[in-house]
Coordinates of C-alpha atoms in Angstrom, one line a residue:
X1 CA 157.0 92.5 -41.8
X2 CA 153.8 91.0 -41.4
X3 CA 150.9 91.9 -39.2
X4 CA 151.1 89.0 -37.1
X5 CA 155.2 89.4 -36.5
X6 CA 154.3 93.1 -35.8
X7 CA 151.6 92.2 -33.5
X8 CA 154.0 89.4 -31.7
X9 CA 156.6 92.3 -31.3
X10 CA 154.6 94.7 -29.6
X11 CA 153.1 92.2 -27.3
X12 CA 156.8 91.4 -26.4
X13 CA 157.9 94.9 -25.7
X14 CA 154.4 95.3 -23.3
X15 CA 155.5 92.4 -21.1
X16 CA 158.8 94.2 -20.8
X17 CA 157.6 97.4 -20.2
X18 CA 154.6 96.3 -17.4
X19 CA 158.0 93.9 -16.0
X20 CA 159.6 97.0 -15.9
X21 CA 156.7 99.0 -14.6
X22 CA 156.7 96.3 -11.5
X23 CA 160.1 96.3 -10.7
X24 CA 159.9 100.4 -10.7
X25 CA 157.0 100.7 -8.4
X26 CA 158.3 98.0 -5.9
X27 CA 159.7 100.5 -2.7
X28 CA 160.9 97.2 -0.5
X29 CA 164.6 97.3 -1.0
X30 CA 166.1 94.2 -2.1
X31 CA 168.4 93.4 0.6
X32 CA 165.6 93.9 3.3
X33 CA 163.3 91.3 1.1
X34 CA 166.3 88.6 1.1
X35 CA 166.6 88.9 4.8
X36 CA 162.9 88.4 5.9
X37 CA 162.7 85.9 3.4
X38 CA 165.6 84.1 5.2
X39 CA 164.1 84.7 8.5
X40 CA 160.8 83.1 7.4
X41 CA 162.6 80.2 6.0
X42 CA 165.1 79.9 9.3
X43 CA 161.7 79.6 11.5
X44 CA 160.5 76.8 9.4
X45 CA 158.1 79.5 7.1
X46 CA 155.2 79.1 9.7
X47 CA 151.6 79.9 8.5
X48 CA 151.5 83.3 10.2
X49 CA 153.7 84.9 7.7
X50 CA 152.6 83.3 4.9
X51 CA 152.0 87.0 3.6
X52 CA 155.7 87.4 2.8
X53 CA 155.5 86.6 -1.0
X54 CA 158.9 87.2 -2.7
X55 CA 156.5 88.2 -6.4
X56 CA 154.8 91.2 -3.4
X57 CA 156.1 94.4 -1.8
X58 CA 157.5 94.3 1.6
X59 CA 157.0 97.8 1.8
X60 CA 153.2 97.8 1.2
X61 CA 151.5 97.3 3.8
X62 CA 150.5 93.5 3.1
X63 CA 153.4 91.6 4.8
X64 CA 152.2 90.6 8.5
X65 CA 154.1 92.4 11.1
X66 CA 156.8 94.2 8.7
X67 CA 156.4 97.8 8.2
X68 CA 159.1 100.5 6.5
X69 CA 160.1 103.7 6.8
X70 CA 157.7 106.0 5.0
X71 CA 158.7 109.3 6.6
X72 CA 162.2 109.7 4.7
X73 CA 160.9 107.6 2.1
X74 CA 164.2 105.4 2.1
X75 CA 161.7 102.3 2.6
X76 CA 164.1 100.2 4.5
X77 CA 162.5 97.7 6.7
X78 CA 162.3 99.8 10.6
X79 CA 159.7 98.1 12.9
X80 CA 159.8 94.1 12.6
X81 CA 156.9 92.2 14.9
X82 CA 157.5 88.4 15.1
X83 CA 154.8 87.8 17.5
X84 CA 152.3 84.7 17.9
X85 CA 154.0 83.2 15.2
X86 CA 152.6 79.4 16.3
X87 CA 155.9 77.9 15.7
X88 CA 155.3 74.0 15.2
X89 CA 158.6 72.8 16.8
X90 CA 161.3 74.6 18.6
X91 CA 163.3 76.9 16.7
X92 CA 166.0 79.5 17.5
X93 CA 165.8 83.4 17.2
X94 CA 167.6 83.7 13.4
X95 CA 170.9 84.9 13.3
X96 CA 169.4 86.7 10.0
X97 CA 167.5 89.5 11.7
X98 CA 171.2 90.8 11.8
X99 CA 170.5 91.7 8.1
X100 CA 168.3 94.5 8.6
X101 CA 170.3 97.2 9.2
X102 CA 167.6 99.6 9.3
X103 CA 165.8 98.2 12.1
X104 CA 164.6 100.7 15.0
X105 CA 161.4 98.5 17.0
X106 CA 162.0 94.8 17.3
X107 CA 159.1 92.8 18.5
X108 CA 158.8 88.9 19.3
X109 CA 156.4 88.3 21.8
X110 CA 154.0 85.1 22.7
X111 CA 156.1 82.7 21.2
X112 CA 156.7 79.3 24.0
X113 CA 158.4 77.6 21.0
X114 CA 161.5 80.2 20.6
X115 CA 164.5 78.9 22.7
X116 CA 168.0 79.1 22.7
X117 CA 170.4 82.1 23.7
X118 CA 170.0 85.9 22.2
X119 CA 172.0 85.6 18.5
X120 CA 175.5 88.0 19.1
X121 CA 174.3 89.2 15.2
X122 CA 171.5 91.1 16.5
X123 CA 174.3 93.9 17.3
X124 CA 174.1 94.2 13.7
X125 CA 171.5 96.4 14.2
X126 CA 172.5 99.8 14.8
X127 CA 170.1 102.0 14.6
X128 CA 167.6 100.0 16.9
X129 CA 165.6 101.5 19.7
X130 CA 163.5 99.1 21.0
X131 CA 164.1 95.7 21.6
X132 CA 161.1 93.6 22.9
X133 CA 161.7 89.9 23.7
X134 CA 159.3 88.4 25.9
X135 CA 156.7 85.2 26.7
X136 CA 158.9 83.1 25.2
X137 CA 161.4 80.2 26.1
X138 CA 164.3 82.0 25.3
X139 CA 167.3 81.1 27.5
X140 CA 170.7 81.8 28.5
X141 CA 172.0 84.6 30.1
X142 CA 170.9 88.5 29.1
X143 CA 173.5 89.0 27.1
X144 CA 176.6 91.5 27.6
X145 CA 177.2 92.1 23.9
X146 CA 173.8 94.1 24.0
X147 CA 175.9 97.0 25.4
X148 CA 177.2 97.4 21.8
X149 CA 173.9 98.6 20.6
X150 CA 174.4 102.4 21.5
X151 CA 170.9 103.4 20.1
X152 CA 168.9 101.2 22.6
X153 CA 166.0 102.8 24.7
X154 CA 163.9 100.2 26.0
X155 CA 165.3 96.5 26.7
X156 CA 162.1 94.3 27.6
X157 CA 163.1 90.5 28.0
X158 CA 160.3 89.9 30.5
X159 CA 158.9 86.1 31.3
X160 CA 161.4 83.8 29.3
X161 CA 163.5 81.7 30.2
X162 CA 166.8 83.7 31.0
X163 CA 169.3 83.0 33.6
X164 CA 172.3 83.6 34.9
X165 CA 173.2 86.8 36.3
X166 CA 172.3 90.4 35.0
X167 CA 174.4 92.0 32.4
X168 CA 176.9 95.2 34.3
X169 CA 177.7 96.4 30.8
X170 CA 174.4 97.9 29.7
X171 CA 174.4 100.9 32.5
X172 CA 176.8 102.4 29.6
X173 CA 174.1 103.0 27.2
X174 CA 173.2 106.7 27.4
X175 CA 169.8 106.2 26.0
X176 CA 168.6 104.0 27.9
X177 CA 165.1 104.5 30.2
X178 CA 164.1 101.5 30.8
X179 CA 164.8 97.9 31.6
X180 CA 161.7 95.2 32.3
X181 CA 163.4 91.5 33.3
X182 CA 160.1 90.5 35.1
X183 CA 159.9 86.8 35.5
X184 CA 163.0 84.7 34.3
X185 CA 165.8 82.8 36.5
X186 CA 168.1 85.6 36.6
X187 CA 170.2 85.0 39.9
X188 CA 173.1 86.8 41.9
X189 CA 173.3 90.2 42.9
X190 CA 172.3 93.7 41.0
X191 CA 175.5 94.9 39.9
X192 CA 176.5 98.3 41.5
X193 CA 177.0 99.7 38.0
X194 CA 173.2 99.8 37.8
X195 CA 173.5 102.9 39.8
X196 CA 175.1 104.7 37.4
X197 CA 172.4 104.7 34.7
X198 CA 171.5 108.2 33.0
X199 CA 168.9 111.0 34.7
X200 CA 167.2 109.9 31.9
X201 CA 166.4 106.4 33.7
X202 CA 162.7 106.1 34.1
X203 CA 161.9 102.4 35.0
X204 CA 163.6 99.1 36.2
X205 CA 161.6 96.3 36.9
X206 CA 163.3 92.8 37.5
X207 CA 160.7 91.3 39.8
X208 CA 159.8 87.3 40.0
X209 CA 163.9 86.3 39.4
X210 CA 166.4 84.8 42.0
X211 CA 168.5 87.9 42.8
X212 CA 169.9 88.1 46.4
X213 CA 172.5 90.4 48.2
X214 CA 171.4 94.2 48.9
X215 CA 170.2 96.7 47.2
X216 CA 173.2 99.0 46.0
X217 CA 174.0 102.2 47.6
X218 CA 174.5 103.5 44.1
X219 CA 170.7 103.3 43.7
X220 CA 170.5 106.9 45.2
X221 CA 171.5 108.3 42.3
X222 CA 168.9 106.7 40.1
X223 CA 165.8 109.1 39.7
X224 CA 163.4 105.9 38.6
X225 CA 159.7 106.7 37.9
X226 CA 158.7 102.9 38.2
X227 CA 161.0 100.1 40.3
X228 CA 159.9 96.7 40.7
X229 CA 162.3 94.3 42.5
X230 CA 159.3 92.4 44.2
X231 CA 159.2 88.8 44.0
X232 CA 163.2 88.1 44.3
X233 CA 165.6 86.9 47.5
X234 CA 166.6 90.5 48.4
X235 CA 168.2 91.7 51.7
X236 CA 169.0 95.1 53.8
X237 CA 168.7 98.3 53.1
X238 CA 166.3 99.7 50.3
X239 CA 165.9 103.6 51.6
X240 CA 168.1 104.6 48.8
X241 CA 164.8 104.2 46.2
X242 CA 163.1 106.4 48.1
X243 CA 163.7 110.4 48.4
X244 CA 162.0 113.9 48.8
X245 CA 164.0 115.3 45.5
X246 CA 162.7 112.3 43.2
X247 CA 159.8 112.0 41.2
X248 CA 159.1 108.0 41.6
X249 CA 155.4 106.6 41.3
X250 CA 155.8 103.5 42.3
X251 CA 157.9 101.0 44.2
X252 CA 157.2 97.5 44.5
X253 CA 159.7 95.5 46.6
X254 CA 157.2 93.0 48.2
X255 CA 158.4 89.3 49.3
X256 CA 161.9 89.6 49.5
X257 CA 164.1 90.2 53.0
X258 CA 164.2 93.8 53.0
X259 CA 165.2 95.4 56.2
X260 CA 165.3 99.1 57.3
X261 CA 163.6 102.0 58.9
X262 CA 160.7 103.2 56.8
X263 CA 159.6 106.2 59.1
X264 CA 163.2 107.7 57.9
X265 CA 162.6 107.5 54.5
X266 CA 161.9 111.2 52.5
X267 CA 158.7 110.4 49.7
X268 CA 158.3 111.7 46.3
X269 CA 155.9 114.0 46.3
X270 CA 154.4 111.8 43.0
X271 CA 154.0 108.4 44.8
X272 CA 151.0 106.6 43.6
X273 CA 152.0 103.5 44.6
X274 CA 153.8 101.1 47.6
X275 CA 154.0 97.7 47.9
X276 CA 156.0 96.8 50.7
X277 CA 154.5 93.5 52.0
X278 CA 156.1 90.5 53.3
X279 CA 159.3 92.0 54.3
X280 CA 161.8 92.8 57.6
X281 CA 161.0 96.5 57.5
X282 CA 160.3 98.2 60.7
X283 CA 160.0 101.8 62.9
X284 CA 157.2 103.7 62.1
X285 CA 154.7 105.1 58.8
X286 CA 156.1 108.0 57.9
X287 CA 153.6 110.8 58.4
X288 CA 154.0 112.3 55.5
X289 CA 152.0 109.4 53.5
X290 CA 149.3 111.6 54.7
X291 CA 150.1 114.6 51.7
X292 CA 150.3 112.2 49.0
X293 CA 147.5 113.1 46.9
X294 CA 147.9 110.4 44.1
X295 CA 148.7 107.5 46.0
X296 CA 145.6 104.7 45.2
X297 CA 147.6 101.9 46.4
X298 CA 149.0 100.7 49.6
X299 CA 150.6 97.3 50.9
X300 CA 152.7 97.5 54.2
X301 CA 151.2 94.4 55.4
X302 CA 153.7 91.5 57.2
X303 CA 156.7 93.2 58.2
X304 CA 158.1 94.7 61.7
X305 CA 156.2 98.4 61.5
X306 CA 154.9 100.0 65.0
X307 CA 153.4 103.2 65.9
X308 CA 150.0 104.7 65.2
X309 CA 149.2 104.8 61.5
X310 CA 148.8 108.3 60.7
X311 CA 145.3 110.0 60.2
X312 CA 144.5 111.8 56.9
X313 CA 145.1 111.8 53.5
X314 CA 144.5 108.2 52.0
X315 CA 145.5 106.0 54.5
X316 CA 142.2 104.8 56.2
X317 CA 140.5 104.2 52.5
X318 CA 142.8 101.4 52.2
X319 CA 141.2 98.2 54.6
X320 CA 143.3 96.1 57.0
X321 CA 145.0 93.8 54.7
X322 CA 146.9 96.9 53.7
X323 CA 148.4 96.6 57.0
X324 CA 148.0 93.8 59.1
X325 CA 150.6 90.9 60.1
X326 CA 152.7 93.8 61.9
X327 CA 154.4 94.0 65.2
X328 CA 152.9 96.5 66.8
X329 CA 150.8 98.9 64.5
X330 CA 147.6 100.2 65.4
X331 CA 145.0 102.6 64.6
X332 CA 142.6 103.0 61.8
X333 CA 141.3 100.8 59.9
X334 CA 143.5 98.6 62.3
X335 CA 142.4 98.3 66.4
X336 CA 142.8 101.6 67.9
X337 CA 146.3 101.8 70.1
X338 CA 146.3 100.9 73.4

């Protein structure tokens, strides 16, 4: 053999072996590769993830908004952001995100240009934790099927385009501590189910929707840190939020109908905050506002409340728009009782 057939040979066998050498070092499993591939082509392969190459790694830190599981060096695709993506035309969320099996954080934010209903094949994914949906023109109801994804944490499907009523199924997911529906069309009443959510519970804040009926008895079971139901058509009692024995922080239930006695109410020793305005609550400020030592915000202001506020504490740092548009109270920062 010459040396110009040797030379051809071994030039042949390096190709191989640096082809080889590639394909070795890659860590982004194949599958995961196909399906974010197919997600980039199902949203029309927009600019902002023009960093998913198929000749690149997934896994490598280059491809925008994709990142893998490094800690048990499996590599499979776990946290996938499809936020700000600058969609040119409306397109739907792809059925294909289904196809990452490994998926615990899923993130699509800012997006006006997503629409359509929530695909059923995201409950393909079932190892996922968190499941962000929100600023986007996604529609239809909140679906049921979610229920089926017993891994879920955190549901946030805030300021879309959601309707309908709210789903009763997902008070069966054990994990669960939170729930943020802020700001969509989401009518009827709160299903009494929602009572029956874990100890585990920490925050549920459906505010600026169309819900109406009452608040359900159930709810005095719920140990919430945060509740936010401000902003909706609600009527009747909401005294069941509140409690001596809990540990909330905040409740916000201003503009809705709300009627009932506040000076009954027992108050979590952790209250930092209390918007109550523009409601049908009446009786008198419970005193013991006045041994709350972290509460830095205060709205009580156009409702039915009487009596003298009560002195101490925090309650004359706040100024009269915390309190005014009552029926009868008085006192500090307010005119003095006559």
């Amino acid at each position: 053999m010459n040396s110009s057939a040797t030379m051809s040979g071994l030039s042949i066998v390096l190709v191989m072996v640096l082809l080889c050498s590639s394909a070795v070092s890659e860590l982004c499993n194949t599958k995961d590769k196909q399906a974010l591939l197919q997600i980039k082509k199902d949203l029309g392969n927009p600019t902002t993830l023009s960093s998913w190459v198929s000749t690149t790694d997934c896994c490598n830190g280059t491809w925008q908004g994709v990142l893998c599981d490094t800690d048990t060096q499996t590599y499979r695709v776990n946290n996938l952001d499809l936020s700000n993506l600058n969609l040119p035309k409306p397109y739907r969320i792809p059925a294909s995100i289904g196809n990452l099996p490994y998926l615990n954080f899923l993130t699509i934010r800012t997006n006006p240009n997503l629409v359509g209903a929530i695909p059923a094949a995201i409950t393909k994914l079932n190892q996922l934790r968190y499941l962000y949906i929100t600023h986007t023109n996604v529609s239809g109801a909140i679906p049921e099927f979610l229920s089926q994804i017993k891994t879920l944490v955190t549901l946030d499907f805030s300021y879309n385009d959601h309707s309908g009523t709210l789903p009763t199924s997902i008070s069966s997911l054990a994990n669960l501590v939170g729930i943020t529906f802020d700001g969509n069309r989401i009518s009827g009443a709160i299903p009494d189910s929602y009572g029956s959510f874990s100890n585990l519970f920490t925050s549920m804040t459906i505010s600026r929707n169309r819900l109406t009926g009452k608040i359900p008895a159930t709810f005095a079971n719920l140990n919430l840190s945060f509740v936010d139901l401000s902003r909706n058509k609600l009527e009747g009692d909401a005294s069941v939020l509140f409690g001596s024995d809990k540990n909330t922080q905040k409740i916000r239930l201003a503009k809705n109908s709300l009627a009932f006695d506040l000076g009954k109410v027992g108050l979590s020793k952790n209250l930092n905050g209390l918007d109550l305005r523009n409601n049908r609550i009446y009786g008198m400020l419970p005193k013991g506002l006045t041994t709350l030592k972290f509460l830095h915000s205060l709205n009580v202001s156009y409702n039915n409340l009487c009596g003298e506020i009560p002195q101490g504490g925090n309650l004359q740092r706040f100024d009269v728009s915390s309190y005014d548009h009552n029926k009868c109270l008085c006192g500090s920062p307010l005119p003095a009782c006559t």
